[in-house]
PDB file of C-alpha atoms and ligand atoms in Angstrom:
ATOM      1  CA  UNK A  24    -185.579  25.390 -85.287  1.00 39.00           C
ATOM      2  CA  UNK A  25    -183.631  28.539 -86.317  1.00 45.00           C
ATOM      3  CA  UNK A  26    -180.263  28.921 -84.292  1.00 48.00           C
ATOM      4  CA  UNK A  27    -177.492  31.751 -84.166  1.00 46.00           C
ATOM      5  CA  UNK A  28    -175.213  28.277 -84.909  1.00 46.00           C
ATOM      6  CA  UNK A  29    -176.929  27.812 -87.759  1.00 44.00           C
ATOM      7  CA  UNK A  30    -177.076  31.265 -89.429  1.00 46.00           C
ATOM      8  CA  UNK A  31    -173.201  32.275 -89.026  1.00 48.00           C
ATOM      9  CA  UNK A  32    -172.727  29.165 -91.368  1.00 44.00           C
ATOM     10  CA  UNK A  33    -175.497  29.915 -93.985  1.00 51.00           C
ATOM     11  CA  UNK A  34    -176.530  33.462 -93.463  1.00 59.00           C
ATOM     12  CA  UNK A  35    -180.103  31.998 -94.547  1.00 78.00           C
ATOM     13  CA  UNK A  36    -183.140  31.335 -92.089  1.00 85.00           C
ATOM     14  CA  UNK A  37    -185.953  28.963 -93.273  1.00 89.00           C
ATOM     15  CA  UNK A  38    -188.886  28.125 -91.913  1.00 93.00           C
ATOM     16  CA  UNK A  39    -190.194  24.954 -91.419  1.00 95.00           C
ATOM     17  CA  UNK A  40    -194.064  23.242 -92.695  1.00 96.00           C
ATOM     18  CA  UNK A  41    -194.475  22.993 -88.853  1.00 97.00           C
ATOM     19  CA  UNK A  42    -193.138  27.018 -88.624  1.00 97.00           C
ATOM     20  CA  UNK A  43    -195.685  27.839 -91.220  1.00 97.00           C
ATOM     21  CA  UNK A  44    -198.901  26.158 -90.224  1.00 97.00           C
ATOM     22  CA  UNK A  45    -198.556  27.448 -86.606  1.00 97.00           C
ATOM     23  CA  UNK A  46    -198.671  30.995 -88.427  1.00 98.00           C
ATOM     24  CA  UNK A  47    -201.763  30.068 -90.116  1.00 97.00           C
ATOM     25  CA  UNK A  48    -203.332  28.588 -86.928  1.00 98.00           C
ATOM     26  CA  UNK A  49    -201.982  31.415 -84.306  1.00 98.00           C
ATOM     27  CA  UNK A  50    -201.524  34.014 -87.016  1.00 98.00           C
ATOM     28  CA  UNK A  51    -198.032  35.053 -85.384  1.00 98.00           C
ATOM     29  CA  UNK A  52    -194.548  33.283 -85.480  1.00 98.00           C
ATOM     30  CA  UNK A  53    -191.456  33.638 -83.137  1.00 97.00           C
ATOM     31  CA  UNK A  54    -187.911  32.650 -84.507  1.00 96.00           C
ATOM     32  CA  UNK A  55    -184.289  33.271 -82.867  1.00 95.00           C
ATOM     33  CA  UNK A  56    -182.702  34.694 -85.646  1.00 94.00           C
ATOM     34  CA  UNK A  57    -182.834  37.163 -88.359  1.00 96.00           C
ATOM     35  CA  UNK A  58    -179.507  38.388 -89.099  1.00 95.00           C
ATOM     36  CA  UNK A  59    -176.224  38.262 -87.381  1.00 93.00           C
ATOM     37  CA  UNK A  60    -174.271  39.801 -84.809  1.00 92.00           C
ATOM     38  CA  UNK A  61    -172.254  41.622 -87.413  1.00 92.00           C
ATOM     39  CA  UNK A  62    -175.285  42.688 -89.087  1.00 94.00           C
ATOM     40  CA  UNK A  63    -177.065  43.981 -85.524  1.00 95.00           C
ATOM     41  CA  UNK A  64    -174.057  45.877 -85.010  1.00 95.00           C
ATOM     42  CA  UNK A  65    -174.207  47.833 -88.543  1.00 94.00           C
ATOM     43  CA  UNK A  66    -178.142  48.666 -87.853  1.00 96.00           C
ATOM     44  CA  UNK A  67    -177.374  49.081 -84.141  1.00 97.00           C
ATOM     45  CA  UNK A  68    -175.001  52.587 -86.016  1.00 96.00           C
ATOM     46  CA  UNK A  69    -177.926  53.262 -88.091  1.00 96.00           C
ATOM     47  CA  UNK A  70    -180.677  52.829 -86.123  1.00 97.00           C
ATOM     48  CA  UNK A  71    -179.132  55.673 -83.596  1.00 97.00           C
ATOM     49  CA  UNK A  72    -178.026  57.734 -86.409  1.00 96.00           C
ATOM     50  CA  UNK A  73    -181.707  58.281 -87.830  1.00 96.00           C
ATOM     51  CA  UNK A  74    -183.445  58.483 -84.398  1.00 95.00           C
ATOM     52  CA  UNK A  75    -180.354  61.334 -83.795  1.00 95.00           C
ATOM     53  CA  UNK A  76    -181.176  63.211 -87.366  1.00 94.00           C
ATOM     54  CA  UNK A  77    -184.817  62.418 -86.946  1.00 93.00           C
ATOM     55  CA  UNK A  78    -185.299  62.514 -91.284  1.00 92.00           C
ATOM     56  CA  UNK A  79    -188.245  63.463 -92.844  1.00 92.00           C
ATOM     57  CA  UNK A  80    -189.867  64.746 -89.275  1.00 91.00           C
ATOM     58  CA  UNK A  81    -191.317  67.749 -91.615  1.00 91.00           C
ATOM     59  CA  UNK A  82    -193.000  65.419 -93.944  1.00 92.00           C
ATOM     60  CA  UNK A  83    -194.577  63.606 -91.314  1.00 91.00           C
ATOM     61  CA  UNK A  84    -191.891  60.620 -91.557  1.00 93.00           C
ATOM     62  CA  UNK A  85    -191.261  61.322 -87.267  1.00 93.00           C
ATOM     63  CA  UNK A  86    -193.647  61.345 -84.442  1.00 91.00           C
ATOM     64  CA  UNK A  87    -194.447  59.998 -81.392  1.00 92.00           C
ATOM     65  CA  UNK A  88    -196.876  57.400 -81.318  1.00 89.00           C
ATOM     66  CA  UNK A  89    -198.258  57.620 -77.981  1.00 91.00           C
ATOM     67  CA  UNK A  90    -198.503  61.527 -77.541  1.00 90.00           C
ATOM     68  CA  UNK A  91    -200.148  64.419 -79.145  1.00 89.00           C
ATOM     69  CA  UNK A  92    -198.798  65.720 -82.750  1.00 80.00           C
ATOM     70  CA  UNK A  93    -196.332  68.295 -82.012  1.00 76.00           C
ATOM     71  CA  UNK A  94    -195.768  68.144 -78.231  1.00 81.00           C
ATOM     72  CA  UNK A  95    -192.551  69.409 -76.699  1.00 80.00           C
ATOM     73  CA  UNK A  96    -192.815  66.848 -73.772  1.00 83.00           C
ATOM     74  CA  UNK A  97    -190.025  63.900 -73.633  1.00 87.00           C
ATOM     75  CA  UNK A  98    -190.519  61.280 -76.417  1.00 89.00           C
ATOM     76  CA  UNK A  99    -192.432  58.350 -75.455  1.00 93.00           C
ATOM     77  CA  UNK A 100    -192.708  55.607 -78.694  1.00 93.00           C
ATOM     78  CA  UNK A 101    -191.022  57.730 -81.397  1.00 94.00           C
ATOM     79  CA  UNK A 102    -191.547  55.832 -84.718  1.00 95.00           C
ATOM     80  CA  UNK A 103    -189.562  56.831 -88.183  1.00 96.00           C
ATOM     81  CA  UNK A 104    -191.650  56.095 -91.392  1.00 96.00           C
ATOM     82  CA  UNK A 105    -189.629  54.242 -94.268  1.00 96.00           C
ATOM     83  CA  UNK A 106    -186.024  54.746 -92.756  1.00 96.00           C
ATOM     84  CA  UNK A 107    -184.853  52.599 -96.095  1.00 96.00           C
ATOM     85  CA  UNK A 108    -185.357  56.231 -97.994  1.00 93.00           C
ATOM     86  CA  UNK A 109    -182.881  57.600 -95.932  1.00 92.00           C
ATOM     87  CA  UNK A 110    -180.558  54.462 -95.567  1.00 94.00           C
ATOM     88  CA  UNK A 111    -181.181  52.652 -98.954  1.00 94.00           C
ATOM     89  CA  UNK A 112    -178.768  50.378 -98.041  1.00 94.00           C
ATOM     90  CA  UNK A 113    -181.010  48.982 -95.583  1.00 96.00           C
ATOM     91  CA  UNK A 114    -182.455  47.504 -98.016  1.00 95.00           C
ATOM     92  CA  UNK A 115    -179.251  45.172 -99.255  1.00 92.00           C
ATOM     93  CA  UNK A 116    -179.207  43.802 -95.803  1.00 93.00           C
ATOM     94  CA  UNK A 117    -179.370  39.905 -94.598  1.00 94.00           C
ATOM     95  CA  UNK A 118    -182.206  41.249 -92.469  1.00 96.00           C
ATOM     96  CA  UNK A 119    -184.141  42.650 -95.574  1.00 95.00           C
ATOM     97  CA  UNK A 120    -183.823  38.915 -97.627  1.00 94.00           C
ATOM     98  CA  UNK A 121    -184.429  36.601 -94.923  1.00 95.00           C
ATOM     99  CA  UNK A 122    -187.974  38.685 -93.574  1.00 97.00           C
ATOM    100  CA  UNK A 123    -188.605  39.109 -97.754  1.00 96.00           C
ATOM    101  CA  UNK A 124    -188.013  35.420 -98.236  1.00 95.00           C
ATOM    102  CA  UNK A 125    -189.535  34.091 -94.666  1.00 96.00           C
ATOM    103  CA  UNK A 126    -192.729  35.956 -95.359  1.00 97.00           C
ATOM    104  CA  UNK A 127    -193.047  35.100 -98.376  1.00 96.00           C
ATOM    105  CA  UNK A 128    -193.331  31.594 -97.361  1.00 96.00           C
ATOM    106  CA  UNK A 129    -195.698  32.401 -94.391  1.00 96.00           C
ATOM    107  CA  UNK A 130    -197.932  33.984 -96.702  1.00 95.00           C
ATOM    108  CA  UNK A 131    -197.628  31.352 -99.573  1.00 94.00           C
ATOM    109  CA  UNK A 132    -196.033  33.524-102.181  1.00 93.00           C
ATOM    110  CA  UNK A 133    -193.473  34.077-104.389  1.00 93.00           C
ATOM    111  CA  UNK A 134    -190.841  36.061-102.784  1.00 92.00           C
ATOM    112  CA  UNK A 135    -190.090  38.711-106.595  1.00 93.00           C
ATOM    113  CA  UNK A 136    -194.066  39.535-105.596  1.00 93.00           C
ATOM    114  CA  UNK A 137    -193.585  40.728-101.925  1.00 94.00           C
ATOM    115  CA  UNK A 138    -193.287  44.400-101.265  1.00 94.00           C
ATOM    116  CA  UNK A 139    -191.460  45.661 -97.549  1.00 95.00           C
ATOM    117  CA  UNK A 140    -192.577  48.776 -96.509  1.00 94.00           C
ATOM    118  CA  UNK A 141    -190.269  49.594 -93.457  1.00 95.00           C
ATOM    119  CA  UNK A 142    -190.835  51.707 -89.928  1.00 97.00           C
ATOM    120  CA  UNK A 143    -188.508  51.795 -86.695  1.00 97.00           C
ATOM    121  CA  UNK A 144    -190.186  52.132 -83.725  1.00 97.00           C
ATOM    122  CA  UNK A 145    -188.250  53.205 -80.444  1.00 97.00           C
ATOM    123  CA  UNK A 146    -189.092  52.338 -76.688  1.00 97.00           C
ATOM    124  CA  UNK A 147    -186.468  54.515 -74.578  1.00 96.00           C
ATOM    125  CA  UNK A 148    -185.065  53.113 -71.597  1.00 96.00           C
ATOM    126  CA  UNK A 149    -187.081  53.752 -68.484  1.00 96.00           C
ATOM    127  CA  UNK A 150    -189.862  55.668 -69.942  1.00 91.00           C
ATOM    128  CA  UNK A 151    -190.918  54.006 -72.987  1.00 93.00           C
ATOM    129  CA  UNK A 152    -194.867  53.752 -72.874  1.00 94.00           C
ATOM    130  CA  UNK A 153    -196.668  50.510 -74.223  1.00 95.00           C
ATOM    131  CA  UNK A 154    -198.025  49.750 -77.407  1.00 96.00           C
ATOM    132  CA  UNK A 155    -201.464  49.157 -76.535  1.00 97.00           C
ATOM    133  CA  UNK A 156    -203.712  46.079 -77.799  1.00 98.00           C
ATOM    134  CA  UNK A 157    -204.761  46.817 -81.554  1.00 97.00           C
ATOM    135  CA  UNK A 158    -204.661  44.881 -84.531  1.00 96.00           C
ATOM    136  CA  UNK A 159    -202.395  46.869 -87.740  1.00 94.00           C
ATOM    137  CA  UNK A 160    -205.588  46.708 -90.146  1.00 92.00           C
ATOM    138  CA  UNK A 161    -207.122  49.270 -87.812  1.00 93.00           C
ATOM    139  CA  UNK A 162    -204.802  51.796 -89.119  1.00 90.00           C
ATOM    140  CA  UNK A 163    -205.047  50.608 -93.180  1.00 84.00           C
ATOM    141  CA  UNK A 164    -207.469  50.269 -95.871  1.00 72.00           C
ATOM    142  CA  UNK A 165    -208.150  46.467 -95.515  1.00 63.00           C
ATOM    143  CA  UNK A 166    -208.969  46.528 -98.788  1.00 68.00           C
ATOM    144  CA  UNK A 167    -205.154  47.548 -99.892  1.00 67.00           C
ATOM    145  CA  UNK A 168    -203.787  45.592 -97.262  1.00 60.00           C
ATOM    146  CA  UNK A 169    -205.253  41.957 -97.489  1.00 68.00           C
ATOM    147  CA  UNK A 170    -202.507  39.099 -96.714  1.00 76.00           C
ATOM    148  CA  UNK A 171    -199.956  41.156 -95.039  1.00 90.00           C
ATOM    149  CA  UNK A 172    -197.784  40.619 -92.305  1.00 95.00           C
ATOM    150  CA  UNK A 173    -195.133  42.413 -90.508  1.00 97.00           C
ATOM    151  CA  UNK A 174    -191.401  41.486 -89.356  1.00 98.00           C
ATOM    152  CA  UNK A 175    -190.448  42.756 -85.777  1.00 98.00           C
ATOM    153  CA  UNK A 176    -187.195  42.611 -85.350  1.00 98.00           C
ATOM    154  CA  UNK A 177    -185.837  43.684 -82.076  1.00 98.00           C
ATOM    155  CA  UNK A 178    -181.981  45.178 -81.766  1.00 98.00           C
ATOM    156  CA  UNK A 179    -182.314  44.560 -78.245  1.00 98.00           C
ATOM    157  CA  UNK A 180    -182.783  42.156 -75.664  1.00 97.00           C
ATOM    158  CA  UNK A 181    -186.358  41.967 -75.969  1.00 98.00           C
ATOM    159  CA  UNK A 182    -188.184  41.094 -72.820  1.00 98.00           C
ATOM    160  CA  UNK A 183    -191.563  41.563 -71.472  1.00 98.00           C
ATOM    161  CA  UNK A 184    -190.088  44.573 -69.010  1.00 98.00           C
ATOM    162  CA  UNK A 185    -188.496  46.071 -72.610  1.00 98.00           C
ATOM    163  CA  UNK A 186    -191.218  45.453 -74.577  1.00 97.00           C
ATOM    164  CA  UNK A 187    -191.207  42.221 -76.126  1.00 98.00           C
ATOM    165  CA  UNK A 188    -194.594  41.352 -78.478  1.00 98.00           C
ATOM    166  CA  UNK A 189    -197.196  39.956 -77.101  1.00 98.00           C
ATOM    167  CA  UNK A 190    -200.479  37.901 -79.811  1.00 98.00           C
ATOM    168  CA  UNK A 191    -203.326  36.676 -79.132  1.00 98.00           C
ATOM    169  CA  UNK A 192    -203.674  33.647 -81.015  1.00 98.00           C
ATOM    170  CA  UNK A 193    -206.226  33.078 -83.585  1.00 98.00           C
ATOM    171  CA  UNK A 194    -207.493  36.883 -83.533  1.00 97.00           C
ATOM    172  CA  UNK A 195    -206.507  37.504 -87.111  1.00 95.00           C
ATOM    173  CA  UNK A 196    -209.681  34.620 -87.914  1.00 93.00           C
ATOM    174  CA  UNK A 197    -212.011  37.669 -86.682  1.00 88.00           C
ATOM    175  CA  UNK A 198    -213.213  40.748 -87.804  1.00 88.00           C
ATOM    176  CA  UNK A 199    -211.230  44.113 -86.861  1.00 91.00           C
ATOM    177  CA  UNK A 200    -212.252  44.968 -83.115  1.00 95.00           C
ATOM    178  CA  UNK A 201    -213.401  48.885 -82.888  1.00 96.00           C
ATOM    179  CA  UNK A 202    -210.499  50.855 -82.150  1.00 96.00           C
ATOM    180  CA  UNK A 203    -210.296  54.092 -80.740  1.00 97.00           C
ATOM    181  CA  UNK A 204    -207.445  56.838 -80.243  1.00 96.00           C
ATOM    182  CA  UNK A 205    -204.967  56.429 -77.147  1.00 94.00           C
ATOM    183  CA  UNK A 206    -206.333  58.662 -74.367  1.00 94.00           C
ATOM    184  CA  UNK A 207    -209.234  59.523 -76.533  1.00 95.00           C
ATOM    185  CA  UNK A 208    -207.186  61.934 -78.110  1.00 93.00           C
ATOM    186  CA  UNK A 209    -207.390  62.306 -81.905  1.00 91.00           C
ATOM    187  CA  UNK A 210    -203.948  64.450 -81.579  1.00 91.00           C
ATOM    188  CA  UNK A 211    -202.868  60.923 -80.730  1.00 91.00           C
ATOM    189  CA  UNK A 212    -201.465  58.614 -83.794  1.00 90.00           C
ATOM    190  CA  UNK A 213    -201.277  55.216 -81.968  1.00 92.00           C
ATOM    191  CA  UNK A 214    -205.248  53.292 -81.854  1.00 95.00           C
ATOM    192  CA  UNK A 215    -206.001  51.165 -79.018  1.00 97.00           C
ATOM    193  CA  UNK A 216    -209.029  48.592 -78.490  1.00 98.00           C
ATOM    194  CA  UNK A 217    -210.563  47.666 -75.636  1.00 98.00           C
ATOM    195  CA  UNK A 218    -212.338  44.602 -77.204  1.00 97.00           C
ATOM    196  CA  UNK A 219    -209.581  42.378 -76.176  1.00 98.00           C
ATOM    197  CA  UNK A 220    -208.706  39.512 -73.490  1.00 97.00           C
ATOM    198  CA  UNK A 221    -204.842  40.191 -72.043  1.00 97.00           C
ATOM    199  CA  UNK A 222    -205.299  37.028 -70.250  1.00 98.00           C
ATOM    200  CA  UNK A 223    -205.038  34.828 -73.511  1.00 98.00           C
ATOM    201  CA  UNK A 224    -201.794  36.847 -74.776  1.00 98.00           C
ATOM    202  CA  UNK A 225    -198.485  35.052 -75.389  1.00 98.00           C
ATOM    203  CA  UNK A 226    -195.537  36.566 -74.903  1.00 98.00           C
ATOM    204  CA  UNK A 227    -192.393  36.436 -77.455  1.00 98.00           C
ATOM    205  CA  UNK A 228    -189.245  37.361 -75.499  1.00 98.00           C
ATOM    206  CA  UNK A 229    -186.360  37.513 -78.330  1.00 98.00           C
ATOM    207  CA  UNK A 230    -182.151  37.997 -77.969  1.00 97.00           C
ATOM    208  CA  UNK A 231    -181.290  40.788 -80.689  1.00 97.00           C
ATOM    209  CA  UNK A 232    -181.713  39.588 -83.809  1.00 97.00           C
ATOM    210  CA  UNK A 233    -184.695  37.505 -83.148  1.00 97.00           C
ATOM    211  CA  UNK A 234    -187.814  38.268 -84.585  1.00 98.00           C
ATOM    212  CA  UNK A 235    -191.724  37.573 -84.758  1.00 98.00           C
ATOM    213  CA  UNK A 236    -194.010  37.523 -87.807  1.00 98.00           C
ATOM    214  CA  UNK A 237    -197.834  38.341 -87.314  1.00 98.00           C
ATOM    215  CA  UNK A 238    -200.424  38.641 -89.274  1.00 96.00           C
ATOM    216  CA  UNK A 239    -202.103  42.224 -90.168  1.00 94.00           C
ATOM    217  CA  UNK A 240    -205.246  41.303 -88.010  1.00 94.00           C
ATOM    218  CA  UNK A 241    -203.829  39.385 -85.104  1.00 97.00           C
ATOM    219  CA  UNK A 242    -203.939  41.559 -81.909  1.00 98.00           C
ATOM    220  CA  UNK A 243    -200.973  42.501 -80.660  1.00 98.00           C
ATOM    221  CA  UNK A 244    -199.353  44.700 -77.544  1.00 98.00           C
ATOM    222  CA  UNK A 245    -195.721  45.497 -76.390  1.00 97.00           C
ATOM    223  CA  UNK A 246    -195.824  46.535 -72.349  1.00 97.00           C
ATOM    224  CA  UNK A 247    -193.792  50.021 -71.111  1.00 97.00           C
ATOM    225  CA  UNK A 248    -189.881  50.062 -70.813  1.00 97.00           C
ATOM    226  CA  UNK A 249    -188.982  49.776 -67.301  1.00 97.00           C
ATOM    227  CA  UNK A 250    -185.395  48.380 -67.945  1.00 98.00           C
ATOM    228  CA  UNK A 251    -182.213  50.654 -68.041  1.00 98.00           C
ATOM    229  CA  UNK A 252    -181.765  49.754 -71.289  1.00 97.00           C
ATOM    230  CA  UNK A 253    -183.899  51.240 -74.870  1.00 97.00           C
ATOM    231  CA  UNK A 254    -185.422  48.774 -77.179  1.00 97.00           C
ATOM    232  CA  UNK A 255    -185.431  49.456 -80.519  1.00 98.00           C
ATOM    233  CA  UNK A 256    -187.655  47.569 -82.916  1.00 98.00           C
ATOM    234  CA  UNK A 257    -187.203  47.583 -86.772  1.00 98.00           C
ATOM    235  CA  UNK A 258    -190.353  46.124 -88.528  1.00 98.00           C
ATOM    236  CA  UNK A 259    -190.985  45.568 -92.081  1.00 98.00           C
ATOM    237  CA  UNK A 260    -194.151  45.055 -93.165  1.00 96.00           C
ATOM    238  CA  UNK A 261    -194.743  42.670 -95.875  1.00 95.00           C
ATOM    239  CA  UNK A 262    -197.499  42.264 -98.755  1.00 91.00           C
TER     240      UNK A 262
HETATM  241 NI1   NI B   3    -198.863  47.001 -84.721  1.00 64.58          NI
END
């Protein structure tokens, strides 16, 4: 079991044969830790600082998820596209190595062979929509994405009211479920489907600095942000 105990001493997270055959099985993995306090507090800066200076928004790099390209309403899921460009020192973070190194061993490879591709992905207090059910291979070429998985690493307290993840186990053993746009709306960016059971979902509450690992076809939702608080998630996706 990962602790905050045990990474202030080693600054490493491992995962255990136990860890990684539940992944295989449920095709998503919760641990406590990620990084350290010191370290949340550094991304905590940046994280604000890049959602502030919205980079790249002209390239297509910032956008709401869950609303029409271009509207001028408030935001409701902004996301930021490869952050790490703007920040390359993202990439020499604690964070960075252990989700490199962890996924690796999730995925059974060698760690100099995994790429991160990175995206933040904002849920402002109060009014911060869901994420609705959909598995990430909806929005790629499965043939260029094949054994990937993504690192969600909340900088918040993560709850189901802030939008903690929530699987459905064993889904990434299926095909890809039809997805459509949210509201219909092909203006839209984020895909929903409706070819999903909520009741089976398990939900992943983490402390900042926690994270959860799933699989590029396990189904997967995070609920509206009803707390006073924002919830900002930093996932790199892995392959
Ligand atoms: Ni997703």
């Amino acid at each position: 079991k990962v602790t905050g105990e045990a990474i202030e001493n080693t600054l490493q997270v491992e995962v255990t044969q136990e860890q990684i055959d539940a992944f295989r099985d449920d095709g998503f993995l919760c641990i406590e830790r990620i990084t350290n306090d010191d370290e949340i507090r550094r991304l905590r800066l940046v994280y604000d600082q890049i959602f502030a200076d919205r980079p790249g928004e002209e390239r297509g790099l910032f956008y709401d998820l869950a609303a029409p390209r271009g509207h001028d309403g408030r935001e409701l899921l902004p996301q930021v596209l490869g952050p790490d460009l703007t920040f390359p020192e993202l990439r020499e973070t604690l964070h960075y190595r252990n989700a490199k190194r962890l996924a690796a061993a999730l995925m059974g490879l060698n760690a100099n062979t995994v790429t991160l591709g990175g995206h933040m992905i904002l849920k402002p207090a109060r009014y911060g929509s869901e994420t609705p059910w959909h598995q990430d291979e909806a929005y790629w070429n499965p043939a260029e994405m094949l054994n990937s998985l993504s690192v969600w690493m909340s900088l918040d307290e993560a709850t189901i009211e802030s939008g903690c993840m929530q699987f459905i186990p064993g889904s990434h053993r299926g095909d890809i479920r039809e997805h459509r746009h949210i509201d219909n709306n092909p203006l839209v960016h984020g895909l929903v489907t409706d070819d999903v059971d909520p009741s089976a979902a398990v939900t992943c509450p983490v402390a900042p600095g926690g994270a959860t690992f799933h699989h590029s076809g396990t189904l997967h939702y995070t609920g509206p942000n009803t707390t006073e608080n924002a919830r900002r998630a930093y996932v790199l996706v892995c392959s």
